[in-house]
Structures are given as structure tokens and as C-alpha cells.
Coordinates of C-alpha atoms in Angstrom, one line a residue:
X12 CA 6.9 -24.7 -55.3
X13 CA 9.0 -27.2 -57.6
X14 CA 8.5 -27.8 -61.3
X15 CA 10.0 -30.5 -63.2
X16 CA 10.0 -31.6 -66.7
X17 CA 10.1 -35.3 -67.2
X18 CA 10.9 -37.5 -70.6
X19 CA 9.4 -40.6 -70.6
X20 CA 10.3 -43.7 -72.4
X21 CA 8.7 -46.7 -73.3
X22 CA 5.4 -47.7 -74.7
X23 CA 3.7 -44.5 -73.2
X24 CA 2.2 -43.5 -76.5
X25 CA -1.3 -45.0 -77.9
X26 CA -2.5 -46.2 -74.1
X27 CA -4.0 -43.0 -72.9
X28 CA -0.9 -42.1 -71.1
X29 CA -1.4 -38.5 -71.3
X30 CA -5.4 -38.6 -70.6
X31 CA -3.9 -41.0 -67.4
X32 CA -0.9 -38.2 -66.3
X33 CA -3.3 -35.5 -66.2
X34 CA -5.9 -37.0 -64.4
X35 CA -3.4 -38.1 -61.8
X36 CA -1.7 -34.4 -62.1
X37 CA -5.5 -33.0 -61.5
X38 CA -5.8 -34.8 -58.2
X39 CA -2.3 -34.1 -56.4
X40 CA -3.4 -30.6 -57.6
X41 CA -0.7 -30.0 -59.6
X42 CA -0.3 -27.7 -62.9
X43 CA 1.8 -27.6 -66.3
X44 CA 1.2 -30.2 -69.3
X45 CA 1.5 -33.5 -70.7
X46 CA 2.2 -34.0 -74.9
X47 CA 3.5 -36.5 -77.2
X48 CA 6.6 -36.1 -79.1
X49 CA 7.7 -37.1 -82.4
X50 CA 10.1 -39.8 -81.2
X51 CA 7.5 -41.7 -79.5
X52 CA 8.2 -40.3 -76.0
X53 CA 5.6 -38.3 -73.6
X54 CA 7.1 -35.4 -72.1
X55 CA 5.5 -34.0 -68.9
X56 CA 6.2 -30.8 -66.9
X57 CA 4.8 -30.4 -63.4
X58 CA 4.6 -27.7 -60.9
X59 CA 3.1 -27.8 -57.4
X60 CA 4.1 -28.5 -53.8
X61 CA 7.5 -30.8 -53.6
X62 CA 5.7 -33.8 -51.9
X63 CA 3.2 -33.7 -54.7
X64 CA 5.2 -33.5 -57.5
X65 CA 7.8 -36.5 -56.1
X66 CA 4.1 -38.5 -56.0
X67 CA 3.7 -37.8 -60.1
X68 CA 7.4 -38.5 -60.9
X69 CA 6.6 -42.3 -58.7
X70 CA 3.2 -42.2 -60.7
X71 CA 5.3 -42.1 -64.2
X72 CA 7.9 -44.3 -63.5
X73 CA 5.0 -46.8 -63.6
X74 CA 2.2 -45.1 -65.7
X75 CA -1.4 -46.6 -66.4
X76 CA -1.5 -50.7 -67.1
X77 CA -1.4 -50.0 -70.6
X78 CA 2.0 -48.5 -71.0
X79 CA 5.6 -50.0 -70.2
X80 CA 7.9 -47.1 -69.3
X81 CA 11.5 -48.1 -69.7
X82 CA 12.9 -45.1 -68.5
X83 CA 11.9 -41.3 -67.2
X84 CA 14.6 -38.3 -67.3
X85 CA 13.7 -35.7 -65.1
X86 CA 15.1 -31.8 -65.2
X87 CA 14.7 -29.7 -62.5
X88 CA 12.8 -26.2 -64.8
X89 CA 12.0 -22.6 -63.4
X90 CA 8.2 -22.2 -62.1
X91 CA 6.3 -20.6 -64.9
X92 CA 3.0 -20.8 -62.8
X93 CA 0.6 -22.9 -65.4
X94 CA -2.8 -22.7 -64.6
X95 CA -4.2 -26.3 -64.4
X96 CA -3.0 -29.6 -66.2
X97 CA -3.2 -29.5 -70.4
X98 CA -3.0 -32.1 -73.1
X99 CA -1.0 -30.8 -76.0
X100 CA -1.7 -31.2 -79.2
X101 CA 0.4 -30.6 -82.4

């Protein structure tokens, strides 16, 4: 089990990035969240098996065709066990 949190750059918010990651987190069966931040990033955190979640950081680095990411920082995080794959919401 692996969990990451990722911080992704770019025009990632107002093109359903975050509706996009978490249907893509659904299918590789992974669990954690996906929200917008104030500085106009997404931040993402994923936990599942290793091959699964290496398949969501490739999916980011590109995102859906309405976004341009520029960059994505990933962090290695401790599992917290989520159960399924949120939007947040402020």
C-alpha cells in the first residue's frame, strides 16, 4: 500500500480536473481525495496498490484535454486508509 500527495500546477482549475482525477482514481481502485486550493493549484492524495497509484501520478502529469499541467510535486504521506475517492469542497 503507497499513498502520495501530489500538487499540481497549471490550468487544472475550472476544466473538471477534479470530477476527471476522481473518476480515473475510481477505476485503478484507488482511495483518498482531490480539492482545489486557493492558489489555483489541485492537490490530490492517493492511496492503493504501488502500480496503481504510479498509473494516477502518469494520469496527472497530463490530466483531462481541458487542462495544461505545467508541473506536479509529489510527497510520499503515511496511509491513512480513506475510504473511496472525494471531491472537497471549501
Amino acid at each position: 500500500m503507497r499513498s502520495v500527495k501530489l500538487k499540481i500546477y497549471g490550468k487544472v482549475q475550472g476544466v473538471y480536473f477534479r470530477v476527471h482525477t476522481q473518476e480515473n482514481a475510481r477505476q485503478l481502485s484507488l482511495n483518498g481525495y482531490v480539492k482545489n486550493c486557493p492558489d489555483g493549484t489541485v492537490e490530490a492524495l492517493a492511496e492503493g496498490d504501488d502500480k496503481n497509484v504510479e498509473a494516477f501520478i502518469e494520469w496527472c502529469r497530463k490530466g483531462p484535454i481541458e487542462a495544461s499541467v505545467l508541473r506536479v510535486d509529489i510527497h510520499e504521506s503515511t496511509v491513512k486508509n480513506y475510504s473511496g475517492f472525494a471531491i472537497l469542497r471549501d
